[in-house]
mmCIF file of C-alpha atoms and ligand atoms in Angstrom:
data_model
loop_
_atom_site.group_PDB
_atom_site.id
_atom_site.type_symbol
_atom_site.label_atom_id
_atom_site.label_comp_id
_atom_site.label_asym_id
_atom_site.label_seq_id
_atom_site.Cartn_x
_atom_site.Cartn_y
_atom_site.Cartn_z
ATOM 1 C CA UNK A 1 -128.827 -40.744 92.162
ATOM 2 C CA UNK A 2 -129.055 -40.429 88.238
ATOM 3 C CA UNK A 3 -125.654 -37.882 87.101
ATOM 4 C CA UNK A 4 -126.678 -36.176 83.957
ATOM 5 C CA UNK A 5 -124.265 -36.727 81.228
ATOM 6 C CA UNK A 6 -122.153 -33.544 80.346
ATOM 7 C CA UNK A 7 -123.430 -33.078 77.200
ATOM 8 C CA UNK A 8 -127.041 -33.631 77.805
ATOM 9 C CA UNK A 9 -126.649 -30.607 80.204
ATOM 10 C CA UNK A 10 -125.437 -28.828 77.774
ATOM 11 C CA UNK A 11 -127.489 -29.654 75.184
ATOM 12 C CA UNK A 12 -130.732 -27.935 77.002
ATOM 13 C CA UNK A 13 -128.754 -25.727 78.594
ATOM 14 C CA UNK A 14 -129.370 -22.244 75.874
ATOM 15 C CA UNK A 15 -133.051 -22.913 76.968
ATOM 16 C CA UNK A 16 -132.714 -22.437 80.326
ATOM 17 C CA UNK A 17 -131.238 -18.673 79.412
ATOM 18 C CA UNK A 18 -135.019 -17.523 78.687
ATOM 19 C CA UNK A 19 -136.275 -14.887 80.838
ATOM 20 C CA UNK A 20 -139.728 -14.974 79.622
ATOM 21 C CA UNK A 21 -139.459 -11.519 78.179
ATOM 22 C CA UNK A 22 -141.861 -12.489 75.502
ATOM 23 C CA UNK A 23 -139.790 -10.430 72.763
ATOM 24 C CA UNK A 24 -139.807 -13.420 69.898
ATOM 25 C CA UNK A 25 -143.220 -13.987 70.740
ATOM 26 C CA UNK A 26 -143.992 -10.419 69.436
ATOM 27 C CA UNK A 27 -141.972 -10.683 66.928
ATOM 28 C CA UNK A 28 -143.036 -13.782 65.457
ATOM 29 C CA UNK A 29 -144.879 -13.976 61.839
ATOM 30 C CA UNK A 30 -146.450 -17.456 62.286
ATOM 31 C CA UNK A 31 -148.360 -15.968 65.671
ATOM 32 C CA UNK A 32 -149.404 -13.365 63.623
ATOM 33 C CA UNK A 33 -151.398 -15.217 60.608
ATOM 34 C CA UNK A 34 -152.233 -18.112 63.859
ATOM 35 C CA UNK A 35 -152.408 -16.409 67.351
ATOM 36 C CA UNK A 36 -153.602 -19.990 68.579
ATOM 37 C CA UNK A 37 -149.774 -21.477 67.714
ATOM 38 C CA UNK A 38 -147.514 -22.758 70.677
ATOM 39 C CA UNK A 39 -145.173 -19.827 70.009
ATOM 40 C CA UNK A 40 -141.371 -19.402 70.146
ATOM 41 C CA UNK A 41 -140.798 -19.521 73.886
ATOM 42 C CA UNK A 42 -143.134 -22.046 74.876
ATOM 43 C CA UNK A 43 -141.562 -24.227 71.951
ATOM 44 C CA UNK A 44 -137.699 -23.378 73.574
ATOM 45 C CA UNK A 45 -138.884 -24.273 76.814
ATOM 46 C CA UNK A 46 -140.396 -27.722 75.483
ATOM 47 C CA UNK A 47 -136.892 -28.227 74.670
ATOM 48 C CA UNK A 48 -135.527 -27.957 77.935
ATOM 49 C CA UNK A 49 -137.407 -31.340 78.868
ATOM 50 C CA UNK A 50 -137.550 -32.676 75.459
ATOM 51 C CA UNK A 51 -133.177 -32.632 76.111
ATOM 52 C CA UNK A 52 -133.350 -33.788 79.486
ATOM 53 C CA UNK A 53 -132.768 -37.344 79.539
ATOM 54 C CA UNK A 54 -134.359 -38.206 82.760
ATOM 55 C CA UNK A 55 -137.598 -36.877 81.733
ATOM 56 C CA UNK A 56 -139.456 -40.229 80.880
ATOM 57 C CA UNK A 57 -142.485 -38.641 78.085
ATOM 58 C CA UNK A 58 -140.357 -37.452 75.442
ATOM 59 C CA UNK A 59 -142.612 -39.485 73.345
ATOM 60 C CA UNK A 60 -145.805 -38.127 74.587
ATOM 61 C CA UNK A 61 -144.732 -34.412 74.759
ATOM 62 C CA UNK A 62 -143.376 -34.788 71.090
ATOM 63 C CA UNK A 63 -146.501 -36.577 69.501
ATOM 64 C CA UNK A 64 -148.440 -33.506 71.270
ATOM 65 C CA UNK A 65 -146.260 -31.466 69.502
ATOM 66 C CA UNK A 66 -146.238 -32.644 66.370
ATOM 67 C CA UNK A 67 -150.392 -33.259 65.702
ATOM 68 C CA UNK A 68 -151.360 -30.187 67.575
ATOM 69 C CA UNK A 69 -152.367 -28.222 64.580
ATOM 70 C CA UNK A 70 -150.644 -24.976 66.016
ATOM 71 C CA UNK A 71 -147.808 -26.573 67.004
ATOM 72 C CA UNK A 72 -143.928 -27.596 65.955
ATOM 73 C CA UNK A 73 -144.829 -27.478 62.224
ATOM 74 C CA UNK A 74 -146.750 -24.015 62.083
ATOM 75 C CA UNK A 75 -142.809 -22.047 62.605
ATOM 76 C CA UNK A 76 -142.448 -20.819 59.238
ATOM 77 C CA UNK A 77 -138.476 -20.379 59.664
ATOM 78 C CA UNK A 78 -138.766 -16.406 59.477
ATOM 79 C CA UNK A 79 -135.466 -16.339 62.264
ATOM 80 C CA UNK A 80 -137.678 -13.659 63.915
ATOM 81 C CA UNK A 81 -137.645 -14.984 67.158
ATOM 82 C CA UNK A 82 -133.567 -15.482 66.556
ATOM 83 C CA UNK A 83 -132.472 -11.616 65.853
ATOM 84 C CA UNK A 84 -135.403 -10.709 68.766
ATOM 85 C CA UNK A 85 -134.232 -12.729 71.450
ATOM 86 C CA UNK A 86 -131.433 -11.042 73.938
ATOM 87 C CA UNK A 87 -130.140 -14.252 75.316
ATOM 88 C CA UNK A 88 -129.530 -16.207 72.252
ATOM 89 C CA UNK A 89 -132.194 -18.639 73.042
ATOM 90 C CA UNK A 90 -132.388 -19.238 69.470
ATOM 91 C CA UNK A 91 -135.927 -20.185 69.756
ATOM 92 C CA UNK A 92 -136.330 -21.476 65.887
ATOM 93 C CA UNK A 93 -133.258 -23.721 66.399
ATOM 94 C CA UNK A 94 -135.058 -25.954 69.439
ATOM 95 C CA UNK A 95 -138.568 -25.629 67.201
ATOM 96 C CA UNK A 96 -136.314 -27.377 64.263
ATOM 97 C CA UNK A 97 -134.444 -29.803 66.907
ATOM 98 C CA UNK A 98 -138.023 -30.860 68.606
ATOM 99 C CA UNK A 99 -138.998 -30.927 64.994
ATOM 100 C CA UNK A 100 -135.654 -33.889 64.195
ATOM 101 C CA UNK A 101 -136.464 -35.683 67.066
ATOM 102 C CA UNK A 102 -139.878 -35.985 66.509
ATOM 103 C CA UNK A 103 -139.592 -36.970 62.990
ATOM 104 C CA UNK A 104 -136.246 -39.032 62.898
ATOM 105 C CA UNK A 105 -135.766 -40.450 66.423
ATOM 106 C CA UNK A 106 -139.711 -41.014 67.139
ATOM 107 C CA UNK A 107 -141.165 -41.340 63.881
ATOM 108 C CA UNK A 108 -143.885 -39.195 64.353
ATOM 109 C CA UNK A 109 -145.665 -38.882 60.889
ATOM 110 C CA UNK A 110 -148.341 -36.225 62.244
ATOM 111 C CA UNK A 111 -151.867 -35.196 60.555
ATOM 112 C CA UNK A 112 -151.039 -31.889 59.867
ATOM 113 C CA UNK A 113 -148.164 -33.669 57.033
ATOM 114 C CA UNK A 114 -145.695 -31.185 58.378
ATOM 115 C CA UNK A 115 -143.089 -34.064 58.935
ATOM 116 C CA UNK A 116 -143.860 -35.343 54.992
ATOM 117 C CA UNK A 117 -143.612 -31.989 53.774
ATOM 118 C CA UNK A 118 -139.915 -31.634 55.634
ATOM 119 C CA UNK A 119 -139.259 -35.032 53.994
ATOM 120 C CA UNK A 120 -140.466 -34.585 50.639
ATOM 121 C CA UNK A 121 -138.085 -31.294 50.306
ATOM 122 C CA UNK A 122 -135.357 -33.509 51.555
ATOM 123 C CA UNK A 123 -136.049 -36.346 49.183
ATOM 124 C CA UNK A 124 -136.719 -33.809 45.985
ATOM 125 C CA UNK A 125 -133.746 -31.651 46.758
ATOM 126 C CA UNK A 126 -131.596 -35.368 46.856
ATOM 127 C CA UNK A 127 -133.321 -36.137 43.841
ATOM 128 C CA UNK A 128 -133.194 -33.197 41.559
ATOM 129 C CA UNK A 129 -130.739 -30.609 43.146
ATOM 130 C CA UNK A 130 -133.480 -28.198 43.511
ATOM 131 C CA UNK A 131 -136.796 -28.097 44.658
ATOM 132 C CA UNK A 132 -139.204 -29.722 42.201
ATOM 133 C CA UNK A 133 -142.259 -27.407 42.754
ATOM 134 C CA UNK A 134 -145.071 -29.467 41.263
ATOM 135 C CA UNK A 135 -144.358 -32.463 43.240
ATOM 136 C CA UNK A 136 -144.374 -31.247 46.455
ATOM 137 C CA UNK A 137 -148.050 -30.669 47.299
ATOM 138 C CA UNK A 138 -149.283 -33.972 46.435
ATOM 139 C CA UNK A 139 -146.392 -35.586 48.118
ATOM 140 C CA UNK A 140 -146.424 -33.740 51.343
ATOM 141 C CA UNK A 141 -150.239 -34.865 51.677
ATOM 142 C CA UNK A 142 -150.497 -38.152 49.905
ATOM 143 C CA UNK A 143 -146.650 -39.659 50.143
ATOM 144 C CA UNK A 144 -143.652 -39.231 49.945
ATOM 145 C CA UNK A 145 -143.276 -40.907 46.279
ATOM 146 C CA UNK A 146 -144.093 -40.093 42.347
ATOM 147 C CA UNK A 147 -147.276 -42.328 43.412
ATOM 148 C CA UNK A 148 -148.164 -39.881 45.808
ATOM 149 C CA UNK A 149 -150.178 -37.867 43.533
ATOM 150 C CA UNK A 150 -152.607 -40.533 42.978
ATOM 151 C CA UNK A 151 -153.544 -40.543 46.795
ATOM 152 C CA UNK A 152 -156.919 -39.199 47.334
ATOM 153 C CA UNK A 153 -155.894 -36.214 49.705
ATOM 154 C CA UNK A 154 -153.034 -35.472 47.229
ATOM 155 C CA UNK A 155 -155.854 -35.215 45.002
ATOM 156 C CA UNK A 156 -158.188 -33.170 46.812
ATOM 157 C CA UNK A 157 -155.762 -30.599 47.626
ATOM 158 C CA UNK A 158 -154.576 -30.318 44.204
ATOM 159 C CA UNK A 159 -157.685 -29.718 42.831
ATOM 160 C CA UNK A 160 -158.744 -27.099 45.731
ATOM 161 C CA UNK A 161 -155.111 -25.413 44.456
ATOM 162 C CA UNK A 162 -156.463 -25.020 41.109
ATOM 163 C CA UNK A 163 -157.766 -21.096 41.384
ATOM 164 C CA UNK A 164 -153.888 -20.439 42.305
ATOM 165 C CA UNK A 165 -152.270 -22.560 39.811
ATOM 166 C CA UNK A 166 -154.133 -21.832 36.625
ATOM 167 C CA UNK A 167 -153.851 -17.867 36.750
ATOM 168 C CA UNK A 168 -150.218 -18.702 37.495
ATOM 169 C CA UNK A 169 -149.564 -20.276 34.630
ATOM 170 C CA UNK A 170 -151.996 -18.368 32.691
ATOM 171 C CA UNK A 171 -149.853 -15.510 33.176
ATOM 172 C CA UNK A 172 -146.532 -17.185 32.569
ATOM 173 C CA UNK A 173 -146.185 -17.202 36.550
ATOM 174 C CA UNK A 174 -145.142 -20.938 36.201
ATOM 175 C CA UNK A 175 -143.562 -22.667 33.318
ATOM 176 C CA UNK A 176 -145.463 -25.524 32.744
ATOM 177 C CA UNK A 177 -142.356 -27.670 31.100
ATOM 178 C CA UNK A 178 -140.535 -27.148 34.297
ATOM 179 C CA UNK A 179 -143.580 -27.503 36.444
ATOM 180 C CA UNK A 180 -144.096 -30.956 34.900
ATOM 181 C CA UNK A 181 -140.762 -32.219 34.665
ATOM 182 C CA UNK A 182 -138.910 -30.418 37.321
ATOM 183 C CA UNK A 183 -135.503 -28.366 37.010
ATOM 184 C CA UNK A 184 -132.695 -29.924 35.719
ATOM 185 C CA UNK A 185 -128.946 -29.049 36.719
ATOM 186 C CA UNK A 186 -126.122 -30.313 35.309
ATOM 187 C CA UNK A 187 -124.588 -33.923 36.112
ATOM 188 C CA UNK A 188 -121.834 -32.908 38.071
ATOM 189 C CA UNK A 189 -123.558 -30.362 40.382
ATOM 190 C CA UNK A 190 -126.220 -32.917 40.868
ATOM 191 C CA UNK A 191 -123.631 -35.536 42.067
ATOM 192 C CA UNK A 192 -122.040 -32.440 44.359
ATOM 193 C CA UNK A 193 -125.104 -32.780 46.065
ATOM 194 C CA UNK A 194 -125.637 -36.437 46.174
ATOM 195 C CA UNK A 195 -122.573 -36.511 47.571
ATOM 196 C CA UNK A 196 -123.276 -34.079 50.221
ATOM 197 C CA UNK A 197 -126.480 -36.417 51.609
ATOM 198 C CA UNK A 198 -124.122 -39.189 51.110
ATOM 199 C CA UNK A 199 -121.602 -37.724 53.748
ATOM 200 C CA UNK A 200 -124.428 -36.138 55.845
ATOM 201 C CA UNK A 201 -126.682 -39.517 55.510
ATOM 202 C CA UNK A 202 -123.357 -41.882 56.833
ATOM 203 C CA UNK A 203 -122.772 -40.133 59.849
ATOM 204 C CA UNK A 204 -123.506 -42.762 62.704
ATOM 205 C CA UNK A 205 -124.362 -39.473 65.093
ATOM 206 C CA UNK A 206 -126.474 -36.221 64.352
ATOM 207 C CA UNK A 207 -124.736 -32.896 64.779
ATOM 208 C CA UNK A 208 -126.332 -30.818 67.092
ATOM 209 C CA UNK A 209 -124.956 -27.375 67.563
ATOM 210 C CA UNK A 210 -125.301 -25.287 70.507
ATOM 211 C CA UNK A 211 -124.118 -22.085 69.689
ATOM 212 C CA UNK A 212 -125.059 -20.336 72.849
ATOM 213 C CA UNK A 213 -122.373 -22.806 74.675
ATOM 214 C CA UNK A 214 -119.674 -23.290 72.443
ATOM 215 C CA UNK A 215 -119.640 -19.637 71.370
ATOM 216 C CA UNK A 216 -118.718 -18.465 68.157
ATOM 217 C CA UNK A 217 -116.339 -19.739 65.442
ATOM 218 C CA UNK A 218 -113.695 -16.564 66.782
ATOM 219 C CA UNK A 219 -114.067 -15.905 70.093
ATOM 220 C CA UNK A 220 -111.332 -13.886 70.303
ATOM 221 C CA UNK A 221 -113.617 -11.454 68.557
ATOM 222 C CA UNK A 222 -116.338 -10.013 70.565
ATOM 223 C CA UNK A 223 -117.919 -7.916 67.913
ATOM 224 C CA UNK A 224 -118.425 -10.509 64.969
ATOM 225 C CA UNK A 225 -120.672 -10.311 62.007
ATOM 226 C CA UNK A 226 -123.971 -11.372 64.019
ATOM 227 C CA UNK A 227 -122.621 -10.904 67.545
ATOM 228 C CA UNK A 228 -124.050 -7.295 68.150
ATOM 229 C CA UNK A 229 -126.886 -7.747 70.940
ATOM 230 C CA UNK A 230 -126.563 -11.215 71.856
ATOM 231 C CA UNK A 231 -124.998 -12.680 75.486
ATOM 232 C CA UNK A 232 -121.505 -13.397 75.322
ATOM 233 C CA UNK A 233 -121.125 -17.129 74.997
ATOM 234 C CA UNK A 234 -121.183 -19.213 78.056
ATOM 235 C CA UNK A 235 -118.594 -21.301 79.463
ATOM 236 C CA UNK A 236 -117.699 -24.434 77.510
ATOM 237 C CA UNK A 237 -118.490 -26.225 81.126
ATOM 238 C CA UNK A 238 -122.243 -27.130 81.708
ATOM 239 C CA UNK A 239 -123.725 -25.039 84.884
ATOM 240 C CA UNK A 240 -124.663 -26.866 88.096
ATOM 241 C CA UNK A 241 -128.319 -25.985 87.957
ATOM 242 C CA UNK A 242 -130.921 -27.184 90.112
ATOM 243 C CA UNK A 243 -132.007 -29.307 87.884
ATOM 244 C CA UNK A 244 -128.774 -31.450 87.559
ATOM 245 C CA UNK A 245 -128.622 -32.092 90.465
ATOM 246 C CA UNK A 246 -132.577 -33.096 91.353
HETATM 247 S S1 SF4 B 1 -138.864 -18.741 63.136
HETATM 248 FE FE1 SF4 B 1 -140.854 -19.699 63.587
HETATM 249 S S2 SF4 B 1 -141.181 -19.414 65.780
HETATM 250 FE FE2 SF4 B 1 -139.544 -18.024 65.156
HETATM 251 S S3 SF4 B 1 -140.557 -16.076 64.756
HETATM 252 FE FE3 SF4 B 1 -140.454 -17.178 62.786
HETATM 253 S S4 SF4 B 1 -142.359 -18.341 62.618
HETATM 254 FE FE4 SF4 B 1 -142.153 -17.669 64.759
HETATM 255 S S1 SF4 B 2 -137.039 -13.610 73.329
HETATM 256 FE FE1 SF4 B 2 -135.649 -15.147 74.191
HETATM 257 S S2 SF4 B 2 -135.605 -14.676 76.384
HETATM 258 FE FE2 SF4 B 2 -137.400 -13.617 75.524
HETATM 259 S S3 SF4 B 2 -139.113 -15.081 75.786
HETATM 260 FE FE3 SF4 B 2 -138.241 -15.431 73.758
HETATM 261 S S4 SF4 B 2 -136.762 -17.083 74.052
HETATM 262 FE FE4 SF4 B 2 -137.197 -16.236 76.082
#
C-alpha cells in the first residue's frame, strides 16, 4: 500500500472542490477569442493528477499540455475564472502551477513558445526592472537572449508585426529611444529587484500556496477584503478521500 504524503493531499486537494458547474468556463476571456482551448475546469482538474504523486504520466499529461496549441499557455491571466468560481477552485492558479511544473520541473520548451515567452519576461524584468517591450517578441520566438533577434522565426514574426509597429510609432504610440534601448530605472531600485530574484532564485524549495486549505491570512475574520462568495476555508488537515486511500 502506497500512503500519500500529507502535503501532496493537500496540495490537489482545492481541485477536488469542483462541482463541474461550468461558471469560469463562461466566464473565461481566452474561451471566448479560442472556444477550442482546454478551459479553466478541465485545466483544474488536470491538476488533480498532475499533484498526485502516484500518478506515473506527469510527463506525458504535461508535454500534452504544454504543445497543444489551446492549451496551458492560451490562459491569458484575466482571474475570471477566480472571482466566478464558488468553491475557490482558483482555476488560473493550477493553469499557472501546471504551467511551473511543466516549464521548471520538466523542461518542457513547447512550440507554441509560451514557456520562452514566460521566461523572457522573467529574464527582462531581472535584467532591466521593467519589461523591455522591443525585446520580447523576438525572444519569446527565437531565444531567450539579445541574439535572439537574429533567429529566423524571431525574424519572421517581427517583420509580419510591422503593420502594428510602424503606425505605433508613427503616431508617437511607442517611443522609439525607449523601444530600442529599453527603460531605465534608477541603480538602487534595479538592485531592489535583483535582490528580490536573488532571494526568490536561492530558495532550495518552490512555494506553493494553497489558499483554499490554509485559509486566509485572518481567519478570525470571515468577511475579509476578497472573502465575500467564496467557501470558508477547509480544515488545515487533508480529507480522507477515496482517492488516498486507492
Ligand atoms: S485566467 Fe485564464 S483560464 Fe481563467 S478565465 Fe482568464 S483566460 Fe480563462
Ligand atoms: S467555476 Fe469552479 S466549481 Fe465551477 S466548474 Fe469552474 S472550477 Fe469547477
Amino acid at each position: 500500500e502506497y500512503i500519500v504524503p500529507h502535503e501532496n493531499m493537500v496540495d490537489v486537494t482545492q481541485t477536488m472542490a469542483c462541482i463541474q458547474c461550468g461558471a469560469c468556463v463562461s466566464d473565461c476571456l481566452a474561451m471566448e477569442v479560442d472556444p477550442l482551448f482546454v478551459g479553466p475546469a478541465a485545466l483544474a482538474k488536470a491538476y488533480r493528477f498532475v499533484g498526485d504523486p502516484r500518478d506515473a504520466q506527469h510527463g506525458e499529461r504535461l508535454r500534452d499540455l504544454s504543445e497543444d496549441p489551446h492549451g496551458i499557455y492560451d490562459c491569458t491571466h484575466c482571474f475570471n475564472c477566480i472571482d466566478a468560481c464558488p468553491k475557490g477552485v482558483d482555476p488560473m492558479s493550477q493553469i499557472m502551477r501546471l504551467r511551473r511544473k511543466a516549464g521548471s520541473d520538466h523542461d518542457i520548451v513547447d512550440r507554441n513558445n509560451g514557456h520562452r515567452h514566460e521566461d523572457t519576461i522573467v529574464t527582462l524584468i531581472r535584467d532591466y526592472g521593467l519589461l523591455h517591450e522591443a525585446e520580447m517578441l523576438p525572444r519569446s520566438y527565437g531565444g531567450n537572449s539579445w541574439f535572439g533577434k537574429f533567429h529566423p522565426a524571431a525574424a519572421k514574426e517581427l517583420v509580419s508585426s510591422l503593420p502594428s509597429i510602424v503606425p505605433a510609432i508613427l503616431r508617437g504610440k511607442v517611443n522609439l529611444k525607449i523601444a530600442m534601448f529599453g527603460h531605465k530605472i534608477p541603480k538602487t531600485d534595479l538592485d531592489a529587484v535583483k535582490r528580490i530574484y536573488k532571494t526568490v532564485e536561492g530558495r532550495s524549495d518552490r512555494n506553493e500556496l494553497n489558499l483554499y486549505v490554509t485559509g486566509y491570512e485572518d481567519e478570525d475574520e470571515p468577511h475579509a477584503e476578497g472573502a465575500e462568495g467564496r467557501e470558508p476555508p477547509h480544515e488545515q488537515s487533508a480529507p480522507e478521500t477515496e482517492a488516498q486511500s486507492s
